[in-house]
Coordinates of C-alpha atoms in Angstrom, one line a residue:
M1 CA 26.8 34.8 63.8
K2 CA 23.3 34.3 62.4
G3 CA 21.1 37.4 62.0
S4 CA 23.9 39.9 62.3
P5 CA 25.0 42.1 59.4
N6 CA 28.0 41.0 57.5
A7 CA 31.4 42.7 57.8
T8 CA 30.8 45.1 55.0
T9 CA 27.5 46.5 56.1
K10 CA 26.4 48.4 59.2
L11 CA 23.1 49.6 60.7
H12 CA 22.2 53.1 59.8
P13 CA 19.8 55.4 61.7
R14 CA 16.6 56.3 60.1
R15 CA 17.7 59.9 59.4
S16 CA 20.7 58.6 57.4
W17 CA 18.3 56.6 55.2
N18 CA 16.0 59.6 54.9
R19 CA 18.8 61.7 53.5
W20 CA 19.1 59.1 50.6
R21 CA 15.3 58.6 50.2
D22 CA 14.9 60.8 47.1
T23 CA 18.0 59.4 45.4
I24 CA 17.0 55.8 46.1
G25 CA 13.5 56.5 44.9
H26 CA 14.8 58.1 41.7
L27 CA 17.2 55.3 40.9
Y28 CA 14.7 52.5 41.7
L29 CA 11.5 53.9 40.4
D30 CA 12.5 56.3 37.6
E31 CA 15.8 54.8 36.4
N32 CA 14.8 51.2 37.0
W33 CA 18.1 50.3 38.8
T34 CA 18.2 47.0 40.8
M35 CA 18.7 46.9 44.5
P36 CA 22.3 45.6 44.3
E37 CA 23.1 48.4 41.8
I38 CA 21.7 51.0 44.2
A39 CA 23.7 49.4 47.1
T40 CA 26.9 49.7 45.1
H41 CA 26.2 53.3 44.2
L42 CA 25.4 54.3 47.8
T43 CA 28.5 52.5 49.1
S44 CA 30.6 54.4 46.7
Y45 CA 29.3 57.6 48.4
G46 CA 30.0 56.3 51.9
M47 CA 26.6 54.8 52.7
V48 CA 27.7 51.2 53.2
C49 CA 24.7 49.0 52.8
N50 CA 23.4 45.8 51.1
H51 CA 20.5 45.2 48.8
R52 CA 18.4 43.6 51.7
Q53 CA 18.6 46.9 53.6
I54 CA 17.5 48.8 50.6
K55 CA 14.6 46.4 50.1
N56 CA 13.5 47.0 53.7
R57 CA 13.6 50.8 53.1
L58 CA 11.6 50.5 49.9
K59 CA 9.0 48.5 51.8
D60 CA 8.9 51.1 54.6
W61 CA 8.4 53.9 52.1
G62 CA 5.8 51.9 50.1
W63 CA 7.9 51.6 47.0
E64 CA 8.7 47.9 47.0
L65 CA 6.6 46.8 44.1
K66 CA 7.4 48.1 40.6
K67 CA 5.7 45.4 38.7
T68 CA 2.0 44.4 38.7
P69 CA 1.7 40.8 40.0
T70 CA 0.5 38.2 37.6
R71 CA -2.5 37.4 39.8
H72 CA -3.7 41.0 39.4
Y73 CA -3.5 40.7 35.6
L74 CA -5.4 37.4 35.7
A75 CA -8.1 38.9 38.0
M76 CA -8.4 41.9 35.6
M77 CA -8.9 39.6 32.7
A78 CA -11.5 37.5 34.5
V79 CA -13.5 40.6 35.4
A80 CA -13.2 42.0 31.9
E81 CA -14.4 38.7 30.3
E82 CA -17.5 38.8 32.6
M83 CA -18.2 42.4 31.7
R84 CA -17.9 41.5 28.0
K85 CA -20.4 38.7 28.4
D86 CA -22.8 41.3 29.8
G87 CA -22.6 43.0 26.4
D88 CA -20.6 46.0 27.2
D89 CA -19.2 47.4 24.0
D90 CA -17.1 50.1 25.5
D91 CA -13.4 49.6 26.1
I92 CA -12.5 48.6 29.6
V93 CA -9.6 50.4 31.3
F94 CA -8.3 49.4 34.7
R95 CA -6.9 52.0 37.1
V96 CA -3.9 50.4 38.9
P97 CA -2.4 52.2 41.8
K98 CA 1.4 52.4 41.7
R99 CA 4.0 53.7 44.0
R100 CA 3.7 57.4 43.1
S101 CA 0.8 57.5 40.8
T102 CA -2.0 55.6 39.1
E103 CA -1.5 53.8 35.8
H104 CA -4.2 52.9 33.3
Y105 CA -4.1 49.4 31.8
D106 CA -6.2 48.6 28.7
L107 CA -7.3 45.1 27.7
K108 CA -4.5 44.8 25.2
R109 CA -1.9 45.2 28.0
V110 CA -3.8 42.9 30.3
S111 CA -4.1 40.3 27.6
R112 CA -0.3 40.4 26.8
A113 CA 0.5 39.9 30.5
C114 CA -1.9 36.9 30.7
L115 CA -0.3 35.3 27.6
R116 CA 3.1 35.7 29.2
A117 CA 1.8 34.0 32.3
K118 CA 0.3 31.2 30.2
K119 CA 3.6 30.6 28.4
R120 CA 5.4 30.4 31.7
L121 CA 2.9 27.9 33.1
D122 CA 3.0 25.8 29.9
E123 CA 6.8 25.6 30.2
V124 CA 6.5 23.9 33.6
Q125 CA 3.4 21.9 32.5
K126 CA 0.9 23.5 34.8
D127 CA -2.7 24.3 33.9
F128 CA -3.6 27.9 33.1
A129 CA -7.0 29.1 34.3
L130 CA -8.4 32.5 35.1
P131 CA -9.7 32.9 38.7
S132 CA -13.5 32.9 39.3
V133 CA -15.1 36.3 39.0
E134 CA -15.7 36.3 42.7
D135 CA -12.0 35.6 43.5
A136 CA -10.9 38.1 40.9
R137 CA -13.1 40.8 42.4
L138 CA -11.5 40.2 45.9
V139 CA -8.0 40.3 44.5
L140 CA -8.6 43.6 42.7
E141 CA -10.5 45.1 45.6
D142 CA -7.5 44.3 47.9
A143 CA -5.1 45.9 45.4
G144 CA -7.3 49.0 45.1
I145 CA -7.8 48.4 41.3
T146 CA -10.9 49.9 39.7
A147 CA -12.3 49.7 36.2
D148 CA -13.4 52.5 33.8
F149 CA -15.6 52.2 30.7
V150 CA -14.3 54.4 27.9
R151 CA -15.4 55.1 24.4
M152 CA -13.6 57.1 21.8
S153 CA -15.0 60.4 20.8
T154 CA -14.0 62.9 18.1
A155 CA -14.7 66.4 19.1
L156 CA -14.9 69.5 16.9
E157 CA -12.7 72.4 17.9
V158 CA -14.3 75.7 17.3
S159 CA -12.1 78.8 17.3
R160 CA -12.0 82.2 15.6
D161 CA -9.3 83.4 13.2
S162 CA -7.7 86.9 13.3
E163 CA -10.6 88.4 11.5
G164 CA -13.2 86.9 13.9
R165 CA -14.5 84.2 11.5
L166 CA -15.4 80.9 13.0
M167 CA -13.1 78.0 12.2
V168 CA -14.0 74.4 12.8
E169 CA -11.4 71.6 13.0
D170 CA -11.6 67.9 13.8
S171 CA -9.5 67.0 16.9
P172 CA -7.9 63.6 17.3
P173 CA -10.1 61.0 19.0
T174 CA -10.0 61.2 22.8
A175 CA -11.1 58.8 25.5
V176 CA -14.3 59.8 27.2
R177 CA -15.0 58.3 30.6
R178 CA -18.6 57.0 30.7
S179 CA -18.5 55.8 34.3
V180 CA -16.1 54.8 37.1
L181 CA -17.1 51.7 38.9
R182 CA -15.7 49.9 41.9
I183 CA -14.9 46.3 41.2
D184 CA -17.5 45.1 43.7
E185 CA -20.2 46.9 41.7
L186 CA -19.0 45.2 38.5
C187 CA -19.6 41.7 39.6
T188 CA -22.8 41.9 41.6
S189 CA -26.2 41.5 40.0

């Protein structure tokens, strides 16, 4: 019968799923298990389910996306290229919201992802092009992605030794945030 669960799965109430929420989150987000692997694991503990049910739960909990979509990478690259044309010498780092936190993507990471996308498109003989800055801005705004300008700074650490003398040491370079801008501020003149 179309639309009904198959013979090996059953519908579970929300509280049954909530008991497994932390385990599912850990396996999917932290251990990088696939949905079928999680379904097999849960079934072995008496929670008979299929990968589609798990996918629905991940969506309900806001955890369905582990990977940043290619269109987001392409939009980041388009905005970064526009910022570079404007003569910004600082490094650009994008803040990308994820399931449980925010990740920082530098231009090296964004470039690698764009090159992978280009290779995939070349294999199927499709043209590769970055979106317009306006379209890129909208994509990033919808995804909640913002950009930071950072520059590297070497700080001097000043401390006192056991006899009270001042000691000065170079610390490793650290990123210094110059400004945090919303994407819509980046592309409007």
